[in-house]
Coordinates of C-alpha atoms (C1' of nucleotides) in Angstrom, one line a residue:
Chain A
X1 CA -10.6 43.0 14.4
X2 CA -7.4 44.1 12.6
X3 CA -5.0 43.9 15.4
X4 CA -6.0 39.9 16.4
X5 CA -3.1 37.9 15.9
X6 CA -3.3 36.1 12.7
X7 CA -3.8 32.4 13.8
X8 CA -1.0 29.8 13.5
X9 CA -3.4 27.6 11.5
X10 CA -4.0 30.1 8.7
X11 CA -1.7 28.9 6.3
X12 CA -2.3 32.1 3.8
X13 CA -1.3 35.1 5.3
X14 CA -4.2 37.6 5.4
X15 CA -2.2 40.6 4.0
X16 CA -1.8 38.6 0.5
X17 CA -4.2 38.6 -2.1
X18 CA -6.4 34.7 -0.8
X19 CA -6.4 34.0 -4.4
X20 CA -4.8 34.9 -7.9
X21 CA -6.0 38.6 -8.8
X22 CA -8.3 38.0 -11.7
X23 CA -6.4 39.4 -15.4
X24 CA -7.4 38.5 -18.9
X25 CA -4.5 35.8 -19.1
X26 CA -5.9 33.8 -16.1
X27 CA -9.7 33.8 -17.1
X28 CA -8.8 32.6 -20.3
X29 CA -6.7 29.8 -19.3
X30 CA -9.5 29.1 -17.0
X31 CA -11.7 29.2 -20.1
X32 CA -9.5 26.9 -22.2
X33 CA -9.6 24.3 -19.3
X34 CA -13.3 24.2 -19.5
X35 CA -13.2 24.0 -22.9
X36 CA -11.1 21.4 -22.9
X37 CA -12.6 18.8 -20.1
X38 CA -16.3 19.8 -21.1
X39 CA -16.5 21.2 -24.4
X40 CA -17.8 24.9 -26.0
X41 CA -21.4 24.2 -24.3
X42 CA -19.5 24.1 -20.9
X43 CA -18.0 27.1 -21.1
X44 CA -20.1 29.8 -19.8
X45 CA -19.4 32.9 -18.0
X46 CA -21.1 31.4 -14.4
X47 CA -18.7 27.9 -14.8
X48 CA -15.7 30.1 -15.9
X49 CA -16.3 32.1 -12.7
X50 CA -16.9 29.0 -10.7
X51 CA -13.4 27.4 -11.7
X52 CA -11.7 31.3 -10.4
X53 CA -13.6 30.8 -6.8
X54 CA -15.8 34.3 -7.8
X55 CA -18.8 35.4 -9.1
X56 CA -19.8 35.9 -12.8
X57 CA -20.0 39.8 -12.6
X58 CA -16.2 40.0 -11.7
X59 CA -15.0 38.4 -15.4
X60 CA -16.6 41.6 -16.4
X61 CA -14.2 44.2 -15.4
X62 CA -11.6 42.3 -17.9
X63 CA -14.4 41.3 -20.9
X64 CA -17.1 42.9 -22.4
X65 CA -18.7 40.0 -22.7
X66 CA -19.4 36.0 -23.4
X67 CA -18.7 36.9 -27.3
X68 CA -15.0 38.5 -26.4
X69 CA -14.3 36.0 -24.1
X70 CA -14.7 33.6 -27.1
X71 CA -13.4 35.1 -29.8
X72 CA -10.3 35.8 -27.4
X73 CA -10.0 32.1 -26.9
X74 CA -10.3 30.9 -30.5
X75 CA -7.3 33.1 -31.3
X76 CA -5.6 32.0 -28.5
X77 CA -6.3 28.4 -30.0
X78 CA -4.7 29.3 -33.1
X79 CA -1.3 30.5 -31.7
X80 CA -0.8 26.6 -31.8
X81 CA -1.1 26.1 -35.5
X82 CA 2.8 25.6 -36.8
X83 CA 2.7 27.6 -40.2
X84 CA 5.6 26.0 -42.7
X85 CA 8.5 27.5 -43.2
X86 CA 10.3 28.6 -46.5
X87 CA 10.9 25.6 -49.1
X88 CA 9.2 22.9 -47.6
X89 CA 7.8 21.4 -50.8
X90 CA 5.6 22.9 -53.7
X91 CA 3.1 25.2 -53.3
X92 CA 0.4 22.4 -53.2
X93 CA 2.2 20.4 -50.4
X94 CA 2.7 23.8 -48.0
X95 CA -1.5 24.5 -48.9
X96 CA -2.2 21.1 -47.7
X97 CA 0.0 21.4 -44.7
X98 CA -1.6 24.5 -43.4
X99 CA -5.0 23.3 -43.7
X100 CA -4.2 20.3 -42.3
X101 CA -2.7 21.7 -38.8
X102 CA -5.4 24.3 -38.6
X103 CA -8.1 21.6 -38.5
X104 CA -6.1 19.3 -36.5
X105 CA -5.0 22.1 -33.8
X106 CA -9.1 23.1 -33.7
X107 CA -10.4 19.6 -33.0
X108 CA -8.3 19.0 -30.5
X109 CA -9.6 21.8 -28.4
X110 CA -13.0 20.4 -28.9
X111 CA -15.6 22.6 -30.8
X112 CA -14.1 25.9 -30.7
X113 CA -14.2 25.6 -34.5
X114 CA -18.3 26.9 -33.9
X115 CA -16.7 30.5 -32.8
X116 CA -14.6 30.4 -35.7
X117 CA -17.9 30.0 -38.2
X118 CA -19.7 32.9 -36.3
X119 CA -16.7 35.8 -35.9
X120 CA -14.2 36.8 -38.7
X121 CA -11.0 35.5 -37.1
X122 CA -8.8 39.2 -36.9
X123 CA -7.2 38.6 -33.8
X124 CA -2.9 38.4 -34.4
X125 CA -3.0 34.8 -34.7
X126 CA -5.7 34.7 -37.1
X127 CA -4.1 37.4 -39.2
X128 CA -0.8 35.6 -38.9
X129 CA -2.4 32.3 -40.8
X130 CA -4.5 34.5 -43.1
X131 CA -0.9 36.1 -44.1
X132 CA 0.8 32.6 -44.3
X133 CA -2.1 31.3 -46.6
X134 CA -1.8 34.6 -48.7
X135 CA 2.1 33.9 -49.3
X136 CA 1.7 30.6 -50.4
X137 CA -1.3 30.9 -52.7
X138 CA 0.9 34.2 -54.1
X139 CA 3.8 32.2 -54.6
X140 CA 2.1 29.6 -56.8
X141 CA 1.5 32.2 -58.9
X142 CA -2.0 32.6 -58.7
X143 CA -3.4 35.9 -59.7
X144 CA -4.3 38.2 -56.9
X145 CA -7.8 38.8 -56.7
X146 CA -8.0 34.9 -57.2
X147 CA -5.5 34.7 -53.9
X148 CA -7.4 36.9 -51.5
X149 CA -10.6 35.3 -51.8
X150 CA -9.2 31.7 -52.2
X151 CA -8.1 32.2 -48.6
X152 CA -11.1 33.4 -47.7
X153 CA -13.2 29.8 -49.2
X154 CA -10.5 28.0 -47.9
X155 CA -10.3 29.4 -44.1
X156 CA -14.3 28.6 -44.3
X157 CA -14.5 25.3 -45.8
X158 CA -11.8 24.0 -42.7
X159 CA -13.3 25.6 -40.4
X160 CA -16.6 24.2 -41.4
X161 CA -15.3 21.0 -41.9
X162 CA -13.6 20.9 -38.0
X163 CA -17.0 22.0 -36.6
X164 CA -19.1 19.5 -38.3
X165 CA -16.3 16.5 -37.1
X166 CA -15.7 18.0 -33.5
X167 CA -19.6 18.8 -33.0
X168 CA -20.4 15.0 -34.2
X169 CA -17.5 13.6 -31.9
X170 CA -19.4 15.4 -28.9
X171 CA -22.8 14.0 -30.2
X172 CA -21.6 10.7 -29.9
X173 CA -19.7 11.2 -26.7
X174 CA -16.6 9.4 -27.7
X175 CA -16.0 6.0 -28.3
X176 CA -15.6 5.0 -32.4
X177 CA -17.7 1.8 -32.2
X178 CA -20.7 3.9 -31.5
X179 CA -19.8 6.6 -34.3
X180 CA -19.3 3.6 -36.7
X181 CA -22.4 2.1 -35.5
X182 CA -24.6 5.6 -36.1
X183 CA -23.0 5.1 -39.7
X184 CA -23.8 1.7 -40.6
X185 CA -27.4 2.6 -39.4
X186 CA -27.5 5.9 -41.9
X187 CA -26.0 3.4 -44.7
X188 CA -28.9 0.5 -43.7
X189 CA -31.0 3.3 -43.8
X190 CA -30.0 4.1 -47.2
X191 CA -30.7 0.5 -48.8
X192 CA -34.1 0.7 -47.6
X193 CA -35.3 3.3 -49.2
X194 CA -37.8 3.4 -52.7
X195 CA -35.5 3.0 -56.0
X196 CA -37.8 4.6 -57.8
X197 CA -37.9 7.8 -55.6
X198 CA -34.0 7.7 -54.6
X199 CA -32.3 5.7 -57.6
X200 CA -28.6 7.5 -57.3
X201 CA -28.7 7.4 -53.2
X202 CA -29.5 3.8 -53.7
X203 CA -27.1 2.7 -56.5
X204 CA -24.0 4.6 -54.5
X205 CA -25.1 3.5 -51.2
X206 CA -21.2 1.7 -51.3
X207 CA -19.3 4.7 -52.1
X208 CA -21.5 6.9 -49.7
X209 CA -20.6 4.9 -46.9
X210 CA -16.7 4.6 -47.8
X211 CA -14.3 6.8 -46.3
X212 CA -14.0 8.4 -43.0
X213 CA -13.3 12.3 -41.8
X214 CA -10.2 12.5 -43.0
X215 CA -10.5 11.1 -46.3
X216 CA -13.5 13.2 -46.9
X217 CA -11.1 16.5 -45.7
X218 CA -8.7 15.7 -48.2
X219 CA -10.9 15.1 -50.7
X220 CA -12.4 18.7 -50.8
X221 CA -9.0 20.1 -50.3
X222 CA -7.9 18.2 -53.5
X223 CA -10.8 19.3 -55.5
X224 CA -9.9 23.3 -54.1
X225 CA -6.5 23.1 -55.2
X226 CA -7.1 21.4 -58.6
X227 CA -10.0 24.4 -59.2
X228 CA -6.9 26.6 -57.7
X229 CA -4.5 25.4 -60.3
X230 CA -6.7 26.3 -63.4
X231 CA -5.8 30.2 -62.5
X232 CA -2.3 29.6 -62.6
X233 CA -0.9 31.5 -65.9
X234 CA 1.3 29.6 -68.2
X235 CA 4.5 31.4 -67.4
X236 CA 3.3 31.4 -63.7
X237 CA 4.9 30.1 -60.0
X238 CA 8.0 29.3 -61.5
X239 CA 9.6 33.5 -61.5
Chain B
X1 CA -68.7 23.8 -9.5
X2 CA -69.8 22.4 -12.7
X3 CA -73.5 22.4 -12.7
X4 CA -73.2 26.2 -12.8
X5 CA -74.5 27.7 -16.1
X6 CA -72.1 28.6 -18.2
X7 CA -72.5 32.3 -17.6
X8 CA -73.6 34.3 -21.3
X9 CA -70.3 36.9 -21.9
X10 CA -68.4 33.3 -22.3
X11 CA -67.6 33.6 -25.8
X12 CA -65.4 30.1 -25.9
X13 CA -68.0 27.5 -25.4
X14 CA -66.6 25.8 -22.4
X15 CA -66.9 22.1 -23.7
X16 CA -65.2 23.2 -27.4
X17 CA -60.9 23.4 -27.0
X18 CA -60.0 26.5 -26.3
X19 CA -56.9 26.2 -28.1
X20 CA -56.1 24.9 -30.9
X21 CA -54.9 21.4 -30.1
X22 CA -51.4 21.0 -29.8
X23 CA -49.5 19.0 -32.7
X24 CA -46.6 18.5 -34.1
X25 CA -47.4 20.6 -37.4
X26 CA -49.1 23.3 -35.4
X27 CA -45.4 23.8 -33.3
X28 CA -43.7 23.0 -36.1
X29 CA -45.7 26.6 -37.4
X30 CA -45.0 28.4 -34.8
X31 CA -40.7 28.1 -34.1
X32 CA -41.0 28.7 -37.5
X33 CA -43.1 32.0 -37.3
X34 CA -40.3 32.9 -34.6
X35 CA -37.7 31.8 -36.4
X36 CA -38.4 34.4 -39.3
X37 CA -39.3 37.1 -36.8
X38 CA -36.6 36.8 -33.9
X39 CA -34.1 34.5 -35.3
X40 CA -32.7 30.6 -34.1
X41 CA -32.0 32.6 -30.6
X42 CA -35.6 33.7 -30.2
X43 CA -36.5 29.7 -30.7
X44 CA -36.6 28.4 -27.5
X45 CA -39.1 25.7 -25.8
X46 CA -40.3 28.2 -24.0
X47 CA -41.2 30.7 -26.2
X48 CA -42.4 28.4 -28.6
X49 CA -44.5 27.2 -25.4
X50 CA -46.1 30.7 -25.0
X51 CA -46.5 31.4 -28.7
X52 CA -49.3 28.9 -28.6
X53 CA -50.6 30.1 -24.9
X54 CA -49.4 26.3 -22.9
X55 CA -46.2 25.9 -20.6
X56 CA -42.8 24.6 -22.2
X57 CA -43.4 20.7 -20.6
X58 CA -46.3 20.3 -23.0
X59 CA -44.2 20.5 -26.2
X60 CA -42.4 17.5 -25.3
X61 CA -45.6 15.1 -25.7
X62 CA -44.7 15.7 -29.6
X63 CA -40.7 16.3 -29.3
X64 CA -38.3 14.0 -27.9
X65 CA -36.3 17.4 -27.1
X66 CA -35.4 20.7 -28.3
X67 CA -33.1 19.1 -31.0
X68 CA -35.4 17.4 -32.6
X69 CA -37.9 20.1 -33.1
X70 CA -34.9 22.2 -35.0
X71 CA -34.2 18.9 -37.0
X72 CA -37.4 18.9 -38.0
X73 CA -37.7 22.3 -38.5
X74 CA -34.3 22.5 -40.6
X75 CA -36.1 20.0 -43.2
X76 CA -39.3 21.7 -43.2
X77 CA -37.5 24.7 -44.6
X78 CA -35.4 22.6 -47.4
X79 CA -39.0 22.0 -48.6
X80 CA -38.9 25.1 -49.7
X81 CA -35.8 24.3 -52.4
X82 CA -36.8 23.8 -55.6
X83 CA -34.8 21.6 -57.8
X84 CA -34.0 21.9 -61.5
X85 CA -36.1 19.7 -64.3
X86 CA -34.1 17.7 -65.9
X87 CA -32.5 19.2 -69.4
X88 CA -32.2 22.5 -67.3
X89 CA -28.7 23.2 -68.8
X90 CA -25.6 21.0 -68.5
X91 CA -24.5 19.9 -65.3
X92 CA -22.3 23.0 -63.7
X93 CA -25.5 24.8 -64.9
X94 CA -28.1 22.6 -62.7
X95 CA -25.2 21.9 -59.8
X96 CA -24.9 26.1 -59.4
X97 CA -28.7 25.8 -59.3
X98 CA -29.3 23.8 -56.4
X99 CA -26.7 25.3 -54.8
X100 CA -27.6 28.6 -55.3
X101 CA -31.4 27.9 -54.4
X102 CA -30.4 25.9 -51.2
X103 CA -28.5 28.7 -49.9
X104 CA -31.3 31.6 -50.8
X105 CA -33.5 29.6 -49.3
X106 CA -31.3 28.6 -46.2
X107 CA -30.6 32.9 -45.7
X108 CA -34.2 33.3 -46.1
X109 CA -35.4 31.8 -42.8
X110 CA -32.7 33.6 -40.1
X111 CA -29.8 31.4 -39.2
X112 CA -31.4 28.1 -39.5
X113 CA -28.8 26.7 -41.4
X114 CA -26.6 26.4 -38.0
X115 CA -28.6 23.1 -37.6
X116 CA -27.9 22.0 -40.6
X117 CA -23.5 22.0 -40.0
X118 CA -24.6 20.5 -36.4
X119 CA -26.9 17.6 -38.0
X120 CA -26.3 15.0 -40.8
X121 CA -29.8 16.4 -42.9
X122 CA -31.5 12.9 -43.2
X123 CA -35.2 14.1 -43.6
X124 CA -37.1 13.7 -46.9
X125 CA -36.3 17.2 -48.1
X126 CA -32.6 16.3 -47.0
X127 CA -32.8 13.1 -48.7
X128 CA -34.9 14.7 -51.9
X129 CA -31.9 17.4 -52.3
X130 CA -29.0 14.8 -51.8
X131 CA -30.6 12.6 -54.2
X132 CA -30.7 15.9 -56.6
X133 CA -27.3 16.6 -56.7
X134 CA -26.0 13.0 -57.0
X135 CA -28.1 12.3 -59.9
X136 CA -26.3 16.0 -61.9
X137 CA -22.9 14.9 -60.6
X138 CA -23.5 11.5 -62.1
X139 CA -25.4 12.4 -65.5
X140 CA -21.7 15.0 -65.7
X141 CA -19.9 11.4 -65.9
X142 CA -17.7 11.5 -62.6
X143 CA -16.9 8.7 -61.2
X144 CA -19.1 6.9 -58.6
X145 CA -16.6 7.4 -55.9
X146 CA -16.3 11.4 -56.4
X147 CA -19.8 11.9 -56.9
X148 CA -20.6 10.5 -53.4
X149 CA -18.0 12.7 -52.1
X150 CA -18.3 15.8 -53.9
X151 CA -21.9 16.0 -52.6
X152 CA -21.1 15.9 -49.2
X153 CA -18.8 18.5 -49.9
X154 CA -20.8 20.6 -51.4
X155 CA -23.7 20.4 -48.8
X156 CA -21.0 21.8 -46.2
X157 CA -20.3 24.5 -48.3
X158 CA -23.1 25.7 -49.3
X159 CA -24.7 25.2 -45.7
X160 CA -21.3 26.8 -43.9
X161 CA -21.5 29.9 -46.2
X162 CA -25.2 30.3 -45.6
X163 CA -24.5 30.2 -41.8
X164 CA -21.4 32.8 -42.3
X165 CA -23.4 35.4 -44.4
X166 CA -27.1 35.0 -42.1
X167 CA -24.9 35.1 -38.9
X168 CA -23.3 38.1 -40.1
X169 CA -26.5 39.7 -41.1
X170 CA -28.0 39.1 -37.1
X171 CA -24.8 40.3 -36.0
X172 CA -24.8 43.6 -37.6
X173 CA -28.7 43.5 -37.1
X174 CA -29.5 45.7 -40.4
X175 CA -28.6 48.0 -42.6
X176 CA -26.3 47.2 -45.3
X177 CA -24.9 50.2 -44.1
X178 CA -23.7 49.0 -41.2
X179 CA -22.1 46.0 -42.6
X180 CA -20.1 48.0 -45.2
X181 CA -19.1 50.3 -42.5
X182 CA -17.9 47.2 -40.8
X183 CA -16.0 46.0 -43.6
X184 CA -14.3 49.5 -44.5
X185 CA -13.1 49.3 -41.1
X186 CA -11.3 46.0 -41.1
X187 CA -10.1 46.7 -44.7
X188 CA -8.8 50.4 -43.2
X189 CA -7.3 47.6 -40.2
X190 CA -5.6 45.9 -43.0
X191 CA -4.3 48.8 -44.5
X192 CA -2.5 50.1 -40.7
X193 CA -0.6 46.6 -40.3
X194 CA 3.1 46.7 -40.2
X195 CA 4.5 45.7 -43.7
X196 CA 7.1 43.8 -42.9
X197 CA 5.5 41.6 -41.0
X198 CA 2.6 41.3 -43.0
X199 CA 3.6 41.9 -46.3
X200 CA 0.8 40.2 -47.8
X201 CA -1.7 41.2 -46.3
X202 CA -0.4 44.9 -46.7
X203 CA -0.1 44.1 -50.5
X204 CA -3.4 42.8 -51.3
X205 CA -5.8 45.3 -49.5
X206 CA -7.3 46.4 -52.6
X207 CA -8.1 42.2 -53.7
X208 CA -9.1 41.2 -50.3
X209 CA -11.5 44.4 -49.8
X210 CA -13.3 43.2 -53.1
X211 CA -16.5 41.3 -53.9
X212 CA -19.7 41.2 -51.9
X213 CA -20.5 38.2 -49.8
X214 CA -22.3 36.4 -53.7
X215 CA -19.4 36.9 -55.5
X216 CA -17.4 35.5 -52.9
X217 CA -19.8 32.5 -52.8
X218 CA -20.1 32.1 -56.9
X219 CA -16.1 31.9 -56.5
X220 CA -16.1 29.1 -54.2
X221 CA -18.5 27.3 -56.4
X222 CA -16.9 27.7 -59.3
X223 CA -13.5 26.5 -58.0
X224 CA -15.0 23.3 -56.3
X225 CA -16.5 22.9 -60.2
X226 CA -13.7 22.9 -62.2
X227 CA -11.9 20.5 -59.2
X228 CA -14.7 18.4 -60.2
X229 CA -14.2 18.7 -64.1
X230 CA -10.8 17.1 -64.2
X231 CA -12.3 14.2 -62.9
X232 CA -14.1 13.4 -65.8
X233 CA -13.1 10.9 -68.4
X234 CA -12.5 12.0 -71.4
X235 CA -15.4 9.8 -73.0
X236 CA -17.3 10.8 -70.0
X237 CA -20.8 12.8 -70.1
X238 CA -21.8 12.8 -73.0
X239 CA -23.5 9.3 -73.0
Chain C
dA1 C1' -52.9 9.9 -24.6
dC2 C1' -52.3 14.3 -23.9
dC3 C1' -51.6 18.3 -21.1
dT4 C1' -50.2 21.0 -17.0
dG5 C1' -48.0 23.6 -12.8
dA6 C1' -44.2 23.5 -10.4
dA7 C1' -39.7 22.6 -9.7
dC8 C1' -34.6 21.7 -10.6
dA9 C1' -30.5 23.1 -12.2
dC10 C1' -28.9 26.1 -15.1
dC11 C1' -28.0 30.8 -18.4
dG12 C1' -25.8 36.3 -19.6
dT13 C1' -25.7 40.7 -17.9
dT14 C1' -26.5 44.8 -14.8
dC15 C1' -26.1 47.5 -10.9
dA16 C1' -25.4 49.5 -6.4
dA17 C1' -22.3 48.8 -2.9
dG18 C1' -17.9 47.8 -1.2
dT19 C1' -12.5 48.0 -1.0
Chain D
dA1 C1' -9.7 50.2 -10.6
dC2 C1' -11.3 46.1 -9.4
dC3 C1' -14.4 43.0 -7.2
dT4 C1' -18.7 41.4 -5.2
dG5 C1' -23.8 39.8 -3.9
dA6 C1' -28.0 40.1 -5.3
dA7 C1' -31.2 40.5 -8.7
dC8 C1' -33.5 40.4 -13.4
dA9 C1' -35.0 38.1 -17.1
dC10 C1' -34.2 34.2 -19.1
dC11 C1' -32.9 28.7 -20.4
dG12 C1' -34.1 22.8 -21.3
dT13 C1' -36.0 19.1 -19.1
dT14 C1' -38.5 16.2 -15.6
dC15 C1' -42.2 14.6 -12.9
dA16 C1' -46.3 13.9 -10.4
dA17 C1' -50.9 15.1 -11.0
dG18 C1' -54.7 15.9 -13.6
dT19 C1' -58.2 15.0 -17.6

DNA sequence: ACCTGAACACCGTTCAAGT
DNA sequence: ACCTGAACACCGTTCAAGT
């Protein structure tokens, strides 16, 4: 069979490899595509195969499984976040602008942010954000038991926060009208129910249903930096 | 066939169900009973299905779909939360409370509380413990506003941190040994990291190797409290 | 109305066999 | 060393048929 002539019509010569070898780098780009057009319940180890041309079993010769192919592709997902340089504002303002870009970068690759909850992010990129919160919340003065576990809250609470807004943006599958519509339903719900039973869900029905993600975000942020400040000594942040 | 006599070693009278009929308490029972024995993972139609000796299509003459029956499930276990009376203490007394109860009781039944960061909790127990907390923020004298807001951030805290700790506790499937093995390790990680490009990190080993998963909590807590305080009025609280 | 068997279109992972 | 087909033990959901 070998010495046949290949065939003018074969356009890829038999001798080179039909398609890409498989590597790490290629699956998880393949991954991060899925992830991307589908969503985290799309990605699975069959689909990511399927998008390579191959079988399942051969993604296992470069991961030991689904949970390092994941946890793999959240870091990956962090090497976007921009982390602020030197003496761009006050301590307050660089806080804000790191939690900020971390949940914006994980909501834009749908709802990665689920991996995120379920693995302690120690992959170079997540070490490279824990360090940059770290030097910030050390620079305000803040002492340093109180820094290493602030981190620690605050990595949680955004990370939280982008699941719950990424997995809602799925559930509605899309458009705003029909977000905003789910909420004015949970609002009517609201009004409707007994005063007697629910007298504070009732009276605030107007302030439950103001503000959307974002304002909500900020607000929690706020009330972790004002909480944050209280540890600040008197002589503190300004050495 | 059926004039035959019902022979005598038949112990289930053939006329009498010979299950229990199916109902959506009696399912409700047993993903629970799974829940607690094989975790969320364990909970699937199917095994639900056989837990209760019928095939997986005859669960959905009671469920809409598999989402619904962990809704359901999710406020079924709230139930569980009790609240504080009121003149239990002032109101960072009652507020640590109900968080503190909500996340026991949240740990308590596997990783349930996943469902709770992927739903907005709008059953009565939902309802009953949203209603709880608004009524302590408001009785503390914050503002209408913050109050709506601050218990919405709270309920993601409290139900993220319970997911973090009880997904942990499947993951290393056991003995507190093995967790604090698994935490000596990534604190000995943190101690082999290049200084200079971590310096941070390098610096605050000792810090960020402290405190167990409820001091780490109680931290959180405390901080999103005294956020909170500065948004009382100075007359405010004590009316 | 409620329940069922069977089917459809999927999963993650392993393993012996190939190159 | 890397890749593969086939198999194992699972999924959620639908649907026509039964009572």
């Amino acid at each position: 069979m070998s010495d046949v002539p290949v065939p003018p019509w074969r356009t890829t010569p038999k001798s080179g490899q039909a398609r890409k070898p498989l590597s790490q780098d290629v699956i998880l780009r393949a991954a991060l595509r899925i992830l991307a057009e589908e969503g985290l319940e799309g990605v699975s180890m069959r689909r990511v195969a399927q998008e390579l041309h191959t079988g399942p079993a051969s993604l296992y010769a470069h991961f030991a499984n689904k949970d390092e192919l994941l946890e793999m592709m959240f870091d990956h997902v962090l090497g976007e976040v921009r982390v602020p340089e030197e003496g761009e504002g006050d301590w307050t303002a660089k806080l804000k602008a790191i939690a900020w870009e971390v949940r914006r970068v994980l909501i834009s690759h749908g709802d990665i942010a689920q991996v995120g909850l379920a693995v302690v992010p120690l992959g170079p990129n997540g070490l490279r954000l824990s360090e940059a919160m770290l030097g910030v919340l050390r620079e305000a003065g803040i002492p340093d038991q109180q820094v290493a576990w602030a981190a620690d809250r605050l990595s949680l609470y955004i990370t939280a926060d982008a699941f719950e807004v990424s997995y809602e943006a799925r559930r509605g599958r899309g458009s705003p009208e029909e977000i905003a519509a789910y909420y004015a339903g949970v609002i009517q719900y609201f009004r409707s129910l007994p005063p007697d039973r629910f007298p504070h869900t009732t009276a605030l029905v107007g302030p439950l249903g103001q503000g959307d993600d974002e304002t909500r975000f900020e607000f929690g942020l706020d009330l972790f930096i004002r909480g944050l400040s209280t540890y600040i000594p008197a002589d503190g942040g300004t050495s």
